[in-house]
Short mmCIF file of C-alpha atoms in Angstrom, two decimals:
data_model
loop_
_atom_site.label_atom_id
_atom_site.label_comp_id
_atom_site.label_asym_id
_atom_site.label_seq_id
_atom_site.Cartn_x
_atom_site.Cartn_y
_atom_site.Cartn_z
CA MET A 1 0.00 0.00 0.00
CA ARG A 2 2.83 2.32 0.88
CA LYS A 3 4.48 1.60 -2.49
CA TYR A 4 1.28 2.57 -4.31
CA PHE A 5 1.10 5.81 -2.32
CA VAL A 6 4.70 6.69 -3.22
CA LEU A 7 4.03 5.87 -6.88
CA LEU A 8 0.93 8.06 -6.86
CA CYS A 9 2.90 10.96 -5.38
CA LEU A 10 5.59 10.56 -8.05
CA LEU A 11 2.97 10.54 -10.78
CA MET A 12 1.33 13.66 -9.36
CA CYS A 13 4.67 15.46 -9.10
CA GLY A 14 5.50 14.44 -12.65
CA SER A 15 2.20 15.73 -13.96
CA GLN A 16 2.72 19.02 -12.11
CA MET A 17 6.20 19.37 -13.59
CA PHE A 18 4.78 18.70 -17.05
CA ALA A 19 2.06 21.29 -16.50
CA GLN A 20 4.63 23.84 -15.40
CA GLN A 21 6.55 23.23 -18.63
CA THR A 22 3.46 23.64 -20.79
CA ALA A 23 4.31 27.18 -21.79
CA VAL A 24 6.19 28.90 -24.57
CA CYS A 25 9.91 28.67 -23.82
CA PHE A 26 11.67 31.98 -24.36
CA GLU A 27 15.41 32.05 -25.02
CA GLY A 28 17.84 33.49 -22.53
CA GLY A 29 20.87 35.46 -23.58
CA THR A 30 20.83 38.22 -26.16
CA LEU A 31 18.63 38.96 -29.12
CA GLU A 32 21.60 38.34 -31.41
CA SER A 33 22.09 34.86 -30.00
CA ALA A 34 18.38 34.14 -30.55
CA LYS A 35 18.70 35.33 -34.16
CA ALA A 36 21.72 33.09 -34.66
CA LYS A 37 19.86 30.10 -33.25
CA ALA A 38 16.86 30.73 -35.51
CA ALA A 39 19.16 30.95 -38.54
CA GLN A 40 21.03 27.78 -37.57
CA GLU A 41 17.84 25.79 -36.98
CA LYS A 42 16.06 27.38 -39.97
CA LYS A 43 13.16 28.50 -37.80
CA VAL A 44 11.12 31.64 -37.60
CA LEU A 45 12.18 33.96 -34.77
CA PHE A 46 9.32 35.25 -32.63
CA ILE A 47 10.13 38.44 -30.70
CA MET A 48 7.71 39.71 -28.08
CA CYS A 49 8.46 43.37 -27.41
CA THR A 50 7.22 44.02 -23.90
CA ALA A 51 7.55 46.55 -21.07
CA ASN A 52 7.39 46.44 -17.30
CA TYR A 53 4.04 48.25 -17.14
CA CYS A 54 2.36 46.40 -20.04
CA GLY A 55 -0.91 44.85 -18.86
CA ALA A 56 -1.67 43.21 -22.21
CA CYS A 57 1.77 41.55 -22.10
CA ARG A 58 0.99 40.02 -18.72
CA MET A 59 -2.37 38.85 -20.10
CA MET A 60 -0.66 36.99 -22.94
CA GLU A 61 1.86 35.46 -20.56
CA ARG A 62 -0.98 34.12 -18.39
CA GLU A 63 -3.66 33.27 -20.92
CA VAL A 64 -1.94 32.64 -24.25
CA PHE A 65 1.61 31.36 -23.82
CA THR A 66 0.39 28.76 -21.31
CA VAL A 67 -2.21 27.23 -23.65
CA PRO A 68 -0.93 23.71 -24.50
CA GLU A 69 -1.64 24.05 -28.24
CA VAL A 70 0.28 27.35 -28.37
CA ALA A 71 3.18 26.10 -26.27
CA ASP A 72 3.55 22.89 -28.25
CA PHE A 73 3.43 24.66 -31.62
CA TYR A 74 5.94 27.31 -30.60
CA ASN A 75 8.41 25.09 -28.81
CA LYS A 76 8.59 22.81 -31.87
CA ASN A 77 8.61 25.38 -34.67
CA PHE A 78 9.87 28.74 -33.41
CA VAL A 79 12.74 30.33 -31.57
CA SER A 80 11.06 32.69 -29.12
CA TYR A 81 12.62 35.72 -27.47
CA LYS A 82 11.13 38.21 -25.03
CA LEU A 83 12.60 41.72 -25.40
CA ASN A 84 12.04 44.24 -22.60
CA MET A 85 11.85 47.63 -24.27
CA ASP A 86 12.66 49.37 -20.98
CA ASN A 87 16.17 47.89 -21.07
CA PRO A 88 19.09 49.27 -23.13
CA ASP A 89 19.00 46.44 -25.71
CA GLY A 90 15.26 46.97 -26.14
CA LYS A 91 15.69 50.71 -26.64
CA ALA A 92 18.41 50.08 -29.20
CA PHE A 93 16.15 47.65 -31.08
CA GLY A 94 13.32 50.20 -31.00
CA LYS A 95 15.46 52.69 -32.90
CA THR A 96 15.86 50.34 -35.85
CA CYS A 97 12.48 48.58 -35.78
CA GLU A 98 9.37 50.65 -35.08
CA VAL A 99 7.73 49.52 -31.84
CA PRO A 100 4.92 52.01 -31.14
CA ALA A 101 3.18 50.19 -28.29
CA TYR A 102 3.33 47.02 -26.21
CA PRO A 103 3.16 44.24 -26.84
CA THR A 104 4.46 44.39 -30.39
CA LEU A 105 4.74 40.88 -31.81
CA ILE A 106 7.41 40.46 -34.49
CA PHE A 107 8.11 37.40 -36.64
CA MET A 108 11.41 37.24 -38.57
CA ASP A 109 12.54 34.68 -41.11
CA GLU A 110 15.96 33.02 -41.07
CA GLN A 111 17.50 35.98 -42.90
CA GLY A 112 16.28 38.45 -40.30
CA ASP A 113 13.58 39.95 -42.53
CA ILE A 114 10.29 40.77 -40.86
CA LEU A 115 7.42 38.53 -41.92
CA PHE A 116 4.72 39.99 -39.71
CA LYS A 117 4.38 42.67 -37.09
CA ASN A 118 1.33 43.02 -34.85
CA VAL A 119 0.78 45.78 -32.33
CA GLY A 120 -1.35 44.91 -29.32
CA GLY A 121 -2.25 41.83 -27.33
CA LEU A 122 -4.00 38.86 -28.94
CA LYS A 123 -6.07 36.02 -27.58
CA ALA A 124 -4.91 32.45 -28.22
CA LYS A 125 -7.06 31.86 -31.32
CA GLU A 126 -5.94 35.08 -33.04
CA PHE A 127 -2.35 34.51 -31.99
CA MET A 128 -2.32 31.00 -33.45
CA ALA A 129 -3.79 32.22 -36.74
CA LEU A 130 -0.99 34.78 -37.08
CA SER A 131 1.59 32.22 -35.97
CA ARG A 132 0.58 29.68 -38.61
CA ARG A 133 0.95 32.32 -41.32
CA ALA A 134 4.41 33.19 -40.03
CA TYR A 135 5.36 29.50 -39.85
CA ALA A 136 4.24 29.03 -43.47
CA ARG A 137 6.43 32.04 -44.42
CA GLU A 138 3.49 33.71 -46.07
CA LYS A 139 4.39 37.02 -47.57
CA SER A 140 3.23 39.81 -45.31
CA GLU A 141 1.54 42.88 -46.70
CA ALA A 142 4.77 44.81 -46.14
CA ILE A 143 6.75 42.40 -48.32
CA ARG A 144 4.05 42.36 -51.00
CA PHE A 145 4.06 46.16 -51.09
CA GLU A 146 7.85 46.30 -51.14
CA GLU A 147 7.90 43.85 -54.05
CA GLY A 148 5.64 46.15 -56.04
CA GLU A 149 2.06 44.94 -55.56
CA ARG A 150 -0.11 47.97 -56.31
CA ASP A 151 -3.68 46.74 -56.54
CA LYS A 152 -5.53 49.72 -55.11
CA ASN A 153 -7.75 47.75 -52.73
CA PHE A 154 -4.71 45.94 -51.36
CA VAL A 155 -2.69 49.15 -50.92
CA LEU A 156 -5.52 51.03 -49.23
CA GLY A 157 -6.12 48.14 -46.84
CA TYR A 158 -2.42 47.89 -46.07
CA LEU A 159 -2.06 51.62 -45.36
CA ASN A 160 -5.18 51.70 -43.19
CA ARG A 161 -3.96 48.77 -41.14
CA LEU A 162 -0.58 50.43 -40.63
CA GLY A 163 -2.31 53.58 -39.47
CA ASP A 164 -4.71 51.76 -37.17
CA ARG A 165 -1.72 49.98 -35.55
CA TYR A 166 0.17 53.27 -35.06
CA LEU A 167 3.03 52.10 -37.29
CA ASP A 168 3.65 55.68 -38.36
CA LEU A 169 7.15 55.24 -39.76
CA GLU A 170 6.18 52.29 -41.93
CA LEU A 171 3.08 54.08 -43.18
CA GLN A 172 5.08 57.22 -43.94
CA ALA A 173 7.67 55.23 -45.88
CA ALA A 174 4.94 53.49 -47.92
CA PHE A 175 3.14 56.75 -48.66
CA ASN A 176 6.42 58.38 -49.70
CA ALA A 177 7.01 55.48 -52.10
CA LEU A 178 3.57 55.94 -53.60
CA TYR A 179 4.11 59.68 -54.01
CA GLU A 180 7.44 59.03 -55.71
CA GLU A 181 5.68 56.70 -58.15
CA GLN A 182 2.54 58.72 -58.79
CA GLY A 183 3.45 62.32 -58.01
CA ASN A 184 0.84 64.76 -56.78
CA LYS A 185 -1.98 62.95 -58.55
CA ILE A 186 -2.11 60.68 -55.50
CA LEU A 187 -3.63 63.51 -53.44
CA LYS A 188 -6.19 64.13 -56.17
CA ASP A 189 -7.52 60.61 -55.55
CA LYS A 190 -10.11 60.86 -52.77
CA ASP A 191 -9.22 57.46 -51.29
CA TYR A 192 -5.53 58.29 -50.97
CA TRP A 193 -6.38 61.79 -49.78
CA GLU A 194 -8.25 60.24 -46.85
CA ILE A 195 -5.17 58.18 -45.95
CA PHE A 196 -3.00 61.31 -46.15
CA LYS A 197 -5.44 63.38 -44.12
CA LYS A 198 -5.93 60.77 -41.42
CA TYR A 199 -2.45 59.31 -40.95
CA VAL A 200 0.45 61.15 -42.61
CA GLY A 201 2.21 63.24 -39.96
CA ASP A 202 5.55 64.28 -41.49
CA ARG A 203 5.05 67.86 -42.56
CA ASP A 204 8.33 67.78 -44.54
CA CYS A 205 7.42 64.77 -46.68
CA PRO A 206 6.80 65.40 -50.41
CA ALA A 207 3.03 64.94 -50.16
CA ALA A 208 2.72 67.45 -47.30
CA VAL A 209 4.90 69.99 -49.10
CA ASP A 210 2.76 69.63 -52.23
CA PHE A 211 -0.41 69.92 -50.15
CA LEU A 212 0.64 73.25 -48.65
CA LYS A 213 1.96 74.56 -51.96
CA HIS A 214 -1.40 73.90 -53.62
CA TYR A 215 -3.59 74.35 -50.55
CA LYS A 216 -6.30 76.30 -52.39
CA ARG A 217 -6.64 73.54 -54.97
CA TYR A 218 -7.19 70.87 -52.33
CA ALA A 219 -9.47 73.14 -50.29
CA LYS A 220 -11.61 73.58 -53.40
CA GLN A 221 -11.64 69.84 -54.15
CA TYR A 222 -12.25 68.50 -50.62
CA GLY A 223 -13.63 71.53 -48.81
CA GLU A 224 -11.99 74.23 -46.72
CA GLY A 225 -12.84 72.42 -43.49
CA ALA A 226 -11.11 69.19 -44.52
CA ALA A 227 -8.06 70.98 -45.89
CA PHE A 228 -7.57 73.15 -42.83
CA TRP A 229 -8.15 70.13 -40.57
CA LYS A 230 -5.00 68.70 -42.14
CA VAL A 231 -3.08 71.93 -41.59
CA ARG A 232 -4.03 71.75 -37.91
CA ASN A 233 -2.76 68.21 -37.72
CA LEU A 234 0.57 69.11 -39.29
CA TYR A 235 1.33 72.37 -37.47
CA ALA A 236 -0.73 72.44 -34.26
CA ASN A 237 -0.34 68.86 -33.07
CA PHE A 238 0.80 67.42 -29.75
CA THR A 239 4.39 66.97 -30.93
CA CYS A 240 4.62 70.62 -31.96
CA VAL A 241 3.24 71.78 -28.62
CA ASN A 242 5.41 69.48 -26.51
CA ALA A 243 8.50 70.79 -28.29
CA LEU A 244 7.82 74.22 -26.76
CA TYR A 245 8.54 72.95 -23.24
CA GLU A 246 11.73 72.14 -21.40
CA THR A 247 12.28 68.43 -20.95
CA ASP A 248 12.87 66.49 -17.75
CA ASN A 249 15.65 63.96 -17.12
CA TYR A 250 13.76 61.32 -19.11
CA GLY A 251 13.19 63.50 -22.17
CA PHE A 252 9.51 64.21 -21.46
CA SER A 253 8.00 67.71 -21.63
CA ASN A 254 7.92 69.38 -18.23
CA TYR A 255 4.54 71.11 -18.08
CA LYS A 256 5.14 72.39 -14.55
CA LYS A 257 7.92 74.68 -15.78
CA GLY A 258 5.71 76.05 -18.54
CA VAL A 259 6.49 76.95 -22.12
CA VAL A 260 9.92 78.33 -22.99
CA PRO A 261 8.99 81.82 -24.32
CA GLU A 262 11.76 81.95 -26.93
CA LYS A 263 10.76 78.56 -28.38
CA LYS A 264 7.17 79.66 -28.70
CA LYS A 265 8.15 82.98 -30.27
CA GLN A 266 10.32 81.24 -32.85
CA TYR A 267 7.64 78.70 -33.72
CA PHE A 268 4.95 81.35 -34.16
CA ALA A 269 7.33 83.32 -36.38
CA LEU A 270 7.81 80.18 -38.48
CA LEU A 271 4.04 79.85 -38.95
CA ASP A 272 3.92 83.45 -40.19
CA GLU A 273 6.91 83.03 -42.51
CA MET A 274 5.37 79.97 -44.15
CA GLY A 275 2.21 81.86 -44.97
CA LEU A 276 0.02 79.10 -43.57
CA PRO A 277 -3.73 79.57 -43.91
CA HIS A 278 -5.43 80.88 -40.78
CA ALA A 279 -2.11 81.15 -38.90
CA GLU A 280 -3.73 83.09 -36.05
CA GLU A 281 -6.16 80.25 -35.45
CA LEU A 282 -3.27 77.80 -35.32
CA LYS A 283 -1.56 79.98 -32.71
CA ALA A 284 -4.74 80.19 -30.65
CA GLN A 285 -5.13 76.41 -30.72
CA ILE A 286 -1.51 75.96 -29.60
CA ASN A 287 -2.11 78.41 -26.75
CA LEU A 288 -5.18 76.41 -25.72
CA MET A 289 -3.21 73.15 -25.68
CA CYS A 290 -0.49 74.73 -23.55
CA LEU A 291 -3.02 76.00 -21.00
CA LEU A 292 -4.73 72.61 -20.85
CA ASN A 293 -1.39 70.81 -20.45
CA GLU A 294 -0.58 73.09 -17.51
CA ARG A 295 -4.11 72.60 -16.05
CA ARG A 296 -4.88 76.30 -16.23
CA TYR A 297 -8.47 75.51 -17.04
CA ASP A 298 -10.07 78.86 -16.24
CA GLU A 299 -7.67 80.63 -18.59
CA ALA A 300 -8.24 77.98 -21.24
CA PHE A 301 -12.01 78.44 -21.03
CA ALA A 302 -11.68 82.22 -21.18
CA LEU A 303 -9.47 81.91 -24.27
CA GLY A 304 -12.03 79.67 -25.88
CA GLU A 305 -14.93 81.98 -25.17
CA LYS A 306 -12.99 84.85 -26.73
CA HIS A 307 -11.64 82.99 -29.75
CA LEU A 308 -14.71 80.93 -30.56
CA ALA A 309 -17.26 83.76 -30.51
CA GLU A 310 -17.51 83.71 -34.31
CA ALA A 311 -16.08 80.24 -34.93
CA ASP A 312 -17.52 77.70 -37.34
CA ALA A 313 -18.63 74.22 -36.30
CA GLY A 314 -15.33 72.61 -37.33
CA THR A 315 -13.26 74.88 -35.09
CA LEU A 316 -15.67 74.43 -32.20
CA CYS A 317 -15.40 70.66 -32.57
CA ALA A 318 -11.61 70.84 -32.72
CA TRP A 319 -11.42 72.76 -29.46
CA ALA A 320 -13.99 70.52 -27.78
CA ALA A 321 -11.95 67.46 -28.84
CA LEU A 322 -8.80 68.98 -27.33
CA ALA A 323 -10.69 69.77 -24.13
CA ASP A 324 -11.82 66.15 -23.96
CA ARG A 325 -8.31 64.85 -24.53
CA LEU A 326 -6.42 67.14 -22.13
CA THR A 327 -8.78 68.28 -19.36
CA ARG A 328 -8.63 66.36 -16.10
CA ASP A 329 -11.17 68.30 -14.06
CA GLU A 330 -14.86 67.43 -14.04
CA ALA A 331 -16.18 70.97 -13.62
CA ALA A 332 -13.90 72.34 -16.33
CA ARG A 333 -14.92 69.56 -18.74
CA LYS A 334 -18.60 70.34 -18.30
CA LYS A 335 -17.97 74.05 -18.91
CA MET A 336 -16.04 73.34 -22.11
CA ALA A 337 -18.80 71.04 -23.34
CA VAL A 338 -20.58 74.23 -24.40
CA TRP A 339 -18.23 74.42 -27.39
CA ALA A 340 -19.47 71.06 -28.63
CA ASP A 341 -23.07 72.07 -27.97
CA ARG A 342 -22.64 75.23 -30.05
CA ALA A 343 -21.10 73.19 -32.86
CA LEU A 344 -24.09 70.86 -32.77
CA GLU A 345 -26.43 73.83 -33.22
CA ILE A 346 -24.70 75.21 -36.32
CA ALA A 347 -23.18 72.11 -37.96
CA SER A 348 -24.34 71.73 -41.54
CA ASP A 349 -23.15 68.17 -42.24
CA ALA A 350 -23.80 64.84 -40.57
CA ALA A 351 -20.15 64.07 -39.77
CA CYS A 352 -19.67 67.33 -37.89
CA ARG A 353 -22.92 66.86 -35.98
CA GLU A 354 -21.84 63.35 -35.01
CA GLU A 355 -18.50 64.63 -33.74
CA ALA A 356 -20.10 67.48 -31.80
CA GLN A 357 -22.57 65.10 -30.18
CA GLU A 358 -19.80 62.67 -29.24
CA MET A 359 -17.57 65.38 -27.75
CA SER A 360 -20.47 66.80 -25.76
CA ARG A 361 -21.28 63.37 -24.37
CA ARG A 362 -17.71 62.63 -23.39
CA LEU A 363 -17.08 65.99 -21.74
CA LYS A 364 -20.29 65.75 -19.72
CA THR A 365 -19.96 62.06 -18.84
CA TYR A 366 -16.32 61.58 -17.85
CA SER A 367 -14.40 63.45 -15.17
CA VAL A 368 -11.06 62.60 -16.83
CA PRO A 369 -10.02 61.75 -20.41
CA ILE A 370 -11.13 58.25 -21.39
CA VAL A 371 -9.70 56.40 -24.38
CA GLU A 372 -12.53 54.85 -26.35
CA LYS A 373 -12.26 52.83 -29.55
CA HIS A 374 -15.16 54.48 -31.30
CA GLY A 375 -13.65 53.82 -34.73
CA LYS A 376 -13.78 57.45 -35.84
CA THR A 377 -11.13 60.06 -36.50
CA TYR A 378 -12.28 63.29 -34.94
CA SER A 379 -10.56 66.67 -34.69
CA LEU A 380 -7.65 65.63 -32.52
CA PRO A 381 -4.18 66.55 -33.83
CA ILE A 382 -1.92 63.68 -34.83
#
């Protein structure tokens, strides 16, 4: 009887050990050693770009990498490596391979070329579907585009997916390639114009330079509101505003110290020198964003009441969207909701009315900014 008891204990311990090993095995050592192993074994390299604070990464570690089907498939067919982007080697990798958020899941072939890149956490079923495509060495959309596939439906889908995944550098490179091939006729195509308007953020790229040079033409074709919306997103965006501040030891803008006056003066002079349309409105919007960043909400509201007295619905929506994004005080948010309500009263098109209604709801409902995936691009700067 005692022998049977001992045998049972051994079997239980063995099953527990097996269960503990039923997880994706990630390589130790360096990323370069993992690449070398993948090349030697002729396997796809899976890199999980993670961070210490990444909740979705922890979810995948608990709920995906421990699924027996996933673990078995990966441990047989992949070399897996977990790269902490908070560490020096992760930061170095991020400079050469765009990693906009965590987790970013990267699959490389034996030559080190990227097969697939996915931004954001996935459940086991979705993860396995992507993994099987990587294992089969299917050509990713990036490779198909690079090799010259230009079917319009394919290209539009590819660009939209890059934009939705915040892969800004890859999208910019692809759009630059298209502009080089097609010239300024690409912006005359409404479908490509929408991609440019929604996602392209480099104001020095050829398409943006052409857009500003022929602003009146595009304003006539797509409407003044749509054209100026793009100007806002190129010259009065969060990056532009953050550049006006001193930075802290980690390179982030220090809102507590306020704007550096000389930086702001120089930037406003640049806006004037370029002859941008409605430059004074751009300056006012930048001033609003600075006040909201510094939580000077009474001054921000006063500026809005002064500037928006004769504003159109598009401008009202733009300022309401900024208030929603940057205001962290319940009373101030409800006061600024009046801008969205005014826009709703005078909006002449359905899209603007929808935006005004949404901004009003958010400002009145939430006491702090809330990120919602409502599937729409509103008036927020890039």
